[in-house]
Amino acid sequence: MDQEKPQCQYKDPENYNCSCEANESGLCFWHDPSTNKKGPEIKQALEEYAKSGGLLRGISLKRANLKEIDLVNHNKKAGYDFSYADLYRADLEGAHLFNITFNHASLMKTDLRYANLNCASLQQANLLGVRWSQSKVENLRIGKKLKQEYLAHQALKDKNLTQAHDYFEQAEEIYRDLRKHAEREGIFAMAGEFIQKELTMRRMQLPKFSTKRLTSKVIDLFCGYGEAPVRIIGISILIIICCAFIYAMTGLNYQGDIQTFDSSASFTDNFSLYLSCLYYSVVTFTTLGYGDFTPVGISRTVAAVEAFTGSFTIALFVVVFVKKMTR
């Protein structure tokens, strides 16, 4: 009776198993990192393996010569899944990778020049040192955070500041490379997202309680480093509402009568007062200043600060909005 052939022992973190025949290492040819995959025959062999339905997740393709390979899952809705695969320094120049999945894969220093990566998923993949020149990256999905970001935040929890700083620096480099490539390709919306994340990673490398880090955080909250004009509108509305509440508590002068919040007054009267304060807050923020209401006491300081903030914020909104619309 023929002895049963051993099965590949590969099992990824999501419990996918390989059913191919194992070699002496206990892994199949594709999942064994010690097998040489630099030869010219690897390209055709991988295409055939993918078409036959073999498990592509976790395969080892370090330094593999896959130039101009066709890994598009033709006539299928889902692309090939190379999650957890190791493509360190693999040559994928000019490769056809439409709708492919590289989640959690290692693409460190992979050559993706001229490759078609439209609709590809690279969530939590290691993208450090990837060569992106002339590659197509429309609708590229990299997730909310890079792998290095998750590792950096974990290092912060472990109080390993040196390791966290290194990971944030790597993440900044990856976002910078992606941003530059998106700009060259004319995908400015994507470039805008990447520059926000790039500058966020740079901020995370600064001392926690430094003035530079605080300033960077304020700029991010206020306008997303110049890429989020909607944030300015939100901040403006918040300032107007908060200042209106302060005016209601500290008082405004209307035709010689000081109007302030009165706990003994009815809800209707106090609400009418708040609407008047809201009106005054709007005209102060926009520096219109009709003069029907005038501040008294502490309200003067609040009005001065609001007027200054309003003039600055409106100018900032115009700059950011024009920048976004003229790309």
Short mmCIF file of C-alpha atoms in Angstrom, two decimals:
data_model
loop_
_atom_site.label_atom_id
_atom_site.label_comp_id
_atom_site.label_asym_id
_atom_site.label_seq_id
_atom_site.Cartn_x
_atom_site.Cartn_y
_atom_site.Cartn_z
CA MET A 1 0.00 0.00 0.00
CA ASP A 2 1.36 3.38 -0.96
CA GLN A 3 2.37 5.51 1.98
CA GLU A 4 0.21 8.61 2.35
CA LYS A 5 2.08 11.72 1.27
CA PRO A 6 2.63 14.32 4.01
CA GLN A 7 0.55 17.48 3.81
CA CYS A 8 1.95 21.00 4.08
CA GLN A 9 1.84 22.17 7.69
CA TYR A 10 1.30 25.84 6.86
CA LYS A 11 -1.46 27.51 8.86
CA ASP A 12 -1.90 31.27 8.91
CA PRO A 13 -3.28 33.40 11.79
CA GLU A 14 -6.77 33.14 10.29
CA ASN A 15 -6.62 29.30 10.27
CA TYR A 16 -6.20 28.82 6.53
CA ASN A 17 -4.44 25.50 5.78
CA CYS A 18 -2.50 24.41 2.74
CA SER A 19 -3.38 21.02 1.25
CA CYS A 20 -0.31 20.69 -0.98
CA GLU A 21 2.31 18.02 -0.60
CA ALA A 22 5.02 18.86 1.91
CA ASN A 23 8.74 18.54 1.38
CA GLU A 24 11.33 17.58 4.00
CA SER A 25 10.78 20.84 5.90
CA GLY A 26 7.13 20.03 6.46
CA LEU A 27 6.02 22.82 4.13
CA CYS A 28 5.18 22.79 0.44
CA PHE A 29 7.37 24.42 -2.19
CA TRP A 30 5.42 27.70 -2.13
CA HIS A 31 5.20 28.11 1.64
CA ASP A 32 8.76 27.03 2.38
CA PRO A 33 10.93 30.17 2.79
CA SER A 34 14.11 28.12 2.23
CA THR A 35 13.25 27.11 -1.37
CA ASN A 36 14.88 29.11 -4.14
CA LYS A 37 12.34 31.10 -6.15
CA LYS A 38 14.69 33.38 -8.09
CA GLY A 39 14.59 31.42 -11.32
CA PRO A 40 12.80 32.58 -14.49
CA GLU A 41 10.44 29.59 -14.34
CA ILE A 42 8.81 30.83 -11.12
CA LYS A 43 6.64 33.36 -12.91
CA GLN A 44 4.78 30.81 -15.04
CA ALA A 45 4.66 28.30 -12.19
CA LEU A 46 3.01 30.83 -9.88
CA GLU A 47 0.45 31.81 -12.51
CA GLU A 48 -0.49 28.14 -12.95
CA TYR A 49 -0.58 27.56 -9.18
CA ALA A 50 -2.91 30.52 -8.71
CA LYS A 51 -5.24 29.38 -11.52
CA SER A 52 -5.38 25.86 -10.05
CA GLY A 53 -6.79 27.24 -6.81
CA GLY A 54 -3.72 26.70 -4.64
CA LEU A 55 -3.47 28.52 -1.30
CA LEU A 56 -1.67 31.80 -2.01
CA ARG A 57 -1.95 33.12 1.52
CA GLY A 58 1.38 33.09 3.33
CA ILE A 59 3.49 31.91 0.40
CA SER A 60 7.15 32.88 0.45
CA LEU A 61 8.35 34.79 -2.61
CA LYS A 62 11.46 36.51 -1.30
CA ARG A 63 13.48 38.03 -4.15
CA ALA A 64 11.32 36.17 -6.68
CA ASN A 65 11.54 37.26 -10.32
CA LEU A 66 7.88 37.98 -11.13
CA LYS A 67 8.33 40.74 -13.67
CA GLU A 68 5.16 41.37 -15.73
CA ILE A 69 3.36 38.45 -14.08
CA ASP A 70 -0.41 38.22 -14.57
CA LEU A 71 -2.09 37.70 -11.18
CA VAL A 72 -5.52 39.00 -12.13
CA ASN A 73 -8.30 36.57 -11.23
CA HIS A 74 -10.05 36.92 -14.58
CA ASN A 75 -13.84 36.59 -14.75
CA LYS A 76 -14.06 36.43 -10.95
CA LYS A 77 -15.39 39.12 -8.63
CA ALA A 78 -12.71 38.58 -5.98
CA GLY A 79 -9.01 38.86 -6.78
CA TYR A 80 -6.29 36.49 -5.66
CA ASP A 81 -5.59 36.53 -1.92
CA PHE A 82 -1.91 36.87 -1.00
CA SER A 83 -2.55 37.80 2.64
CA TYR A 84 0.46 37.14 4.93
CA ALA A 85 2.66 36.43 1.90
CA ASP A 86 6.34 37.36 2.03
CA LEU A 87 7.43 39.31 -1.07
CA TYR A 88 10.57 40.89 0.36
CA ARG A 89 12.54 42.43 -2.55
CA ALA A 90 10.38 40.58 -5.09
CA ASP A 91 10.46 41.95 -8.64
CA LEU A 92 6.87 42.77 -9.63
CA GLU A 93 7.74 45.43 -12.18
CA GLY A 94 4.93 45.74 -14.71
CA ALA A 95 2.87 43.08 -12.94
CA HIS A 96 -0.90 42.86 -13.42
CA LEU A 97 -2.28 42.94 -9.85
CA PHE A 98 -5.77 44.36 -10.29
CA ASN A 99 -8.04 43.76 -7.26
CA ILE A 100 -5.38 41.65 -5.55
CA THR A 101 -5.22 41.26 -1.75
CA PHE A 102 -1.93 41.78 0.07
CA ASN A 103 -3.35 42.22 3.59
CA HIS A 104 -0.71 41.64 6.31
CA ALA A 105 1.81 40.77 3.59
CA SER A 106 5.43 41.85 3.58
CA LEU A 107 6.11 44.03 0.55
CA MET A 108 9.26 45.53 2.01
CA LYS A 109 11.48 46.88 -0.78
CA THR A 110 9.30 45.20 -3.42
CA ASP A 111 9.61 46.58 -6.95
CA LEU A 112 6.11 47.65 -8.04
CA ARG A 113 7.14 50.03 -10.80
CA TYR A 114 4.65 50.13 -13.68
CA ALA A 115 2.45 47.56 -11.88
CA ASN A 116 -1.34 47.77 -12.01
CA LEU A 117 -2.54 47.93 -8.40
CA ASN A 118 -5.94 49.45 -9.04
CA CYS A 119 -8.48 48.32 -6.40
CA ALA A 120 -5.78 46.36 -4.55
CA SER A 121 -6.01 45.83 -0.78
CA LEU A 122 -2.82 46.35 1.23
CA GLN A 123 -4.23 46.67 4.73
CA GLN A 124 -1.60 46.27 7.46
CA ALA A 125 0.99 45.27 4.86
CA ASN A 126 4.62 46.23 5.34
CA LEU A 127 5.15 48.86 2.62
CA LEU A 128 8.52 50.16 3.73
CA GLY A 129 10.84 50.87 0.81
CA VAL A 130 8.34 49.91 -1.92
CA ARG A 131 9.20 51.30 -5.36
CA TRP A 132 5.98 52.89 -6.65
CA SER A 133 7.15 54.74 -9.76
CA GLN A 134 4.56 54.72 -12.60
CA SER A 135 2.36 52.17 -10.83
CA LYS A 136 -1.42 52.50 -11.00
CA VAL A 137 -2.94 52.95 -7.55
CA GLU A 138 -6.49 54.20 -8.05
CA ASN A 139 -8.83 52.98 -5.30
CA LEU A 140 -5.88 51.50 -3.44
CA ARG A 141 -6.95 50.33 0.04
CA ILE A 142 -4.32 50.51 2.78
CA GLY A 143 -6.67 50.75 5.76
CA LYS A 144 -6.95 53.37 8.48
CA LYS A 145 -3.51 52.60 9.85
CA LEU A 146 -0.30 51.09 8.56
CA LYS A 147 1.24 48.05 10.18
CA GLN A 148 3.95 50.29 11.61
CA GLU A 149 1.33 52.48 13.29
CA TYR A 150 -0.19 49.53 15.13
CA LEU A 151 3.27 48.42 16.20
CA ALA A 152 4.17 51.95 17.30
CA HIS A 153 1.09 52.30 19.48
CA GLN A 154 1.75 48.88 20.99
CA ALA A 155 5.32 49.97 21.74
CA LEU A 156 3.93 53.08 23.47
CA LYS A 157 1.72 50.87 25.63
CA ASP A 158 4.81 48.84 26.50
CA LYS A 159 6.63 52.14 27.27
CA ASN A 160 9.28 51.38 24.66
CA LEU A 161 9.66 54.93 23.34
CA THR A 162 12.70 54.19 21.18
CA GLN A 163 10.90 51.41 19.32
CA ALA A 164 7.74 53.51 18.98
CA HIS A 165 9.75 56.42 17.55
CA ASP A 166 11.35 54.09 14.99
CA TYR A 167 7.98 52.72 13.86
CA PHE A 168 6.47 56.21 13.57
CA GLU A 169 9.46 57.25 11.47
CA GLN A 170 8.93 54.25 9.17
CA ALA A 171 5.23 55.09 8.85
CA GLU A 172 6.09 58.69 7.96
CA GLU A 173 8.44 57.47 5.22
CA ILE A 174 5.78 55.14 3.77
CA TYR A 175 3.10 57.86 3.74
CA ARG A 176 5.57 60.31 2.16
CA ASP A 177 6.38 57.85 -0.65
CA LEU A 178 2.67 57.18 -1.23
CA ARG A 179 1.87 60.91 -1.19
CA LYS A 180 4.57 61.76 -3.72
CA HIS A 181 3.45 58.96 -6.01
CA ALA A 182 -0.22 60.00 -5.77
CA GLU A 183 0.76 63.57 -6.66
CA ARG A 184 2.74 62.37 -9.69
CA GLU A 185 -0.25 60.32 -10.81
CA GLY A 186 -2.60 63.29 -10.35
CA ILE A 187 -4.67 61.57 -7.63
CA PHE A 188 -4.79 64.64 -5.41
CA ALA A 189 -7.59 63.51 -3.09
CA MET A 190 -5.49 60.49 -2.15
CA ALA A 191 -2.39 62.65 -1.85
CA GLY A 192 -4.27 64.92 0.56
CA GLU A 193 -5.11 61.99 2.83
CA PHE A 194 -1.53 60.78 2.80
CA ILE A 195 -0.04 64.17 3.66
CA GLN A 196 -2.31 64.41 6.71
CA LYS A 197 -1.11 61.02 7.90
CA GLU A 198 2.50 61.82 7.04
CA LEU A 199 2.44 64.95 9.19
CA THR A 200 0.62 63.09 11.96
CA MET A 201 3.41 60.51 12.05
CA ARG A 202 5.95 63.33 12.18
CA ARG A 203 4.07 64.87 15.10
CA MET A 204 4.10 61.59 17.01
CA GLN A 205 7.90 61.64 16.95
CA LEU A 206 8.05 64.97 18.82
CA PRO A 207 8.32 65.15 22.62
CA LYS A 208 4.89 64.60 24.11
CA PHE A 209 4.56 67.93 25.90
CA SER A 210 6.53 70.09 23.48
CA THR A 211 5.24 73.32 21.95
CA LYS A 212 5.85 72.01 18.42
CA ARG A 213 3.74 68.92 19.04
CA LEU A 214 0.92 70.97 20.58
CA THR A 215 0.98 73.42 17.67
CA SER A 216 0.94 70.57 15.16
CA LYS A 217 -2.03 68.98 16.95
CA VAL A 218 -3.98 72.26 16.92
CA ILE A 219 -3.35 72.70 13.19
CA ASP A 220 -4.51 69.13 12.59
CA LEU A 221 -7.71 69.62 14.61
CA PHE A 222 -8.39 73.00 13.04
CA CYS A 223 -7.92 72.20 9.35
CA GLY A 224 -6.34 68.76 8.92
CA TYR A 225 -3.01 70.31 7.92
CA GLY A 226 -4.77 72.31 5.24
CA GLU A 227 -6.63 69.34 3.76
CA ALA A 228 -9.96 69.46 5.62
CA PRO A 229 -11.90 72.72 5.12
CA VAL A 230 -15.01 71.13 6.67
CA ARG A 231 -13.19 71.00 10.00
CA ILE A 232 -12.84 74.78 9.94
CA ILE A 233 -16.60 75.14 9.51
CA GLY A 234 -17.21 72.79 12.44
CA ILE A 235 -14.73 74.63 14.68
CA SER A 236 -16.28 77.98 13.70
CA ILE A 237 -19.80 76.82 14.62
CA LEU A 238 -18.50 75.46 17.94
CA ILE A 239 -16.78 78.76 18.78
CA ILE A 240 -19.92 80.77 17.92
CA ILE A 241 -22.16 78.56 20.09
CA CYS A 242 -19.76 78.56 23.05
CA CYS A 243 -19.24 82.33 22.92
CA ALA A 244 -23.02 82.87 22.73
CA PHE A 245 -23.38 80.88 25.93
CA ILE A 246 -20.72 83.02 27.64
CA TYR A 247 -22.43 86.23 26.51
CA ALA A 248 -25.70 84.95 27.96
CA MET A 249 -23.97 84.39 31.32
CA THR A 250 -21.88 87.59 31.43
CA GLY A 251 -24.36 89.95 29.82
CA LEU A 252 -24.85 92.20 26.80
CA ASN A 253 -26.02 95.83 26.63
CA TYR A 254 -29.09 96.37 24.45
CA GLN A 255 -30.39 99.96 24.28
CA GLY A 256 -29.12 100.69 27.80
CA ASP A 257 -30.54 97.49 29.29
CA ILE A 258 -28.09 94.80 30.50
CA GLN A 259 -29.44 91.42 29.44
CA THR A 260 -28.16 88.29 31.22
CA PHE A 261 -29.35 84.80 31.99
CA ASP A 262 -31.84 84.77 34.89
CA SER A 263 -32.66 81.50 36.64
CA SER A 264 -35.96 82.95 37.82
CA ALA A 265 -37.08 83.91 34.32
CA SER A 266 -39.12 81.59 32.12
CA PHE A 267 -37.56 79.17 29.67
CA THR A 268 -38.95 81.20 26.78
CA ASP A 269 -37.30 84.42 28.01
CA ASN A 270 -33.93 82.73 28.59
CA PHE A 271 -34.09 80.98 25.22
CA SER A 272 -34.93 84.30 23.53
CA LEU A 273 -31.91 85.82 25.30
CA TYR A 274 -29.69 82.99 24.06
CA LEU A 275 -30.86 83.53 20.47
CA SER A 276 -29.96 87.22 20.80
CA CYS A 277 -26.53 86.24 22.15
CA LEU A 278 -26.14 83.76 19.30
CA TYR A 279 -26.91 86.55 16.81
CA TYR A 280 -24.34 88.80 18.50
CA SER A 281 -21.78 85.96 18.47
CA VAL A 282 -22.26 85.49 14.72
CA VAL A 283 -21.83 89.18 13.86
CA THR A 284 -18.80 89.37 16.17
CA PHE A 285 -17.17 86.25 14.71
CA THR A 286 -17.66 87.56 11.17
CA THR A 287 -16.51 91.06 12.29
CA LEU A 288 -19.71 92.69 10.98
CA GLY A 289 -20.44 94.53 14.24
CA TYR A 290 -23.85 96.16 13.68
CA GLY A 291 -23.71 97.93 17.05
CA ASP A 292 -27.21 97.07 18.31
CA PHE A 293 -25.66 94.89 21.05
CA THR A 294 -22.52 95.87 22.94
CA PRO A 295 -20.50 93.76 25.36
CA VAL A 296 -20.05 94.62 29.02
CA GLY A 297 -17.53 93.43 31.58
CA ILE A 298 -15.96 90.09 30.75
CA SER A 299 -17.99 89.95 27.53
CA ARG A 300 -15.64 92.59 26.09
CA THR A 301 -12.65 90.28 26.38
CA VAL A 302 -14.60 87.35 24.95
CA ALA A 303 -15.83 89.49 22.03
CA ALA A 304 -12.32 90.71 21.25
CA VAL A 305 -10.93 87.16 21.23
CA GLU A 306 -13.85 85.90 19.13
CA ALA A 307 -13.48 88.71 16.58
CA PHE A 308 -9.76 88.03 16.19
CA THR A 309 -10.33 84.25 15.93
CA GLY A 310 -13.15 84.79 13.45
CA SER A 311 -11.14 86.97 11.07
CA PHE A 312 -8.27 84.47 11.16
CA THR A 313 -10.55 81.45 10.72
CA ILE A 314 -12.45 82.90 7.77
CA ALA A 315 -9.20 83.75 6.00
CA LEU A 316 -7.88 80.23 6.71
CA PHE A 317 -11.04 78.65 5.32
CA VAL A 318 -10.72 80.62 2.07
CA VAL A 319 -7.09 79.54 1.66
CA VAL A 320 -7.76 75.86 2.39
CA PHE A 321 -10.92 75.74 0.26
CA VAL A 322 -9.25 77.37 -2.73
CA LYS A 323 -6.28 75.00 -2.36
CA LYS A 324 -8.59 71.98 -2.47
CA MET A 325 -10.68 73.25 -5.38
CA THR A 326 -7.81 74.33 -7.63
CA ARG A 327 -5.91 71.01 -7.64
#
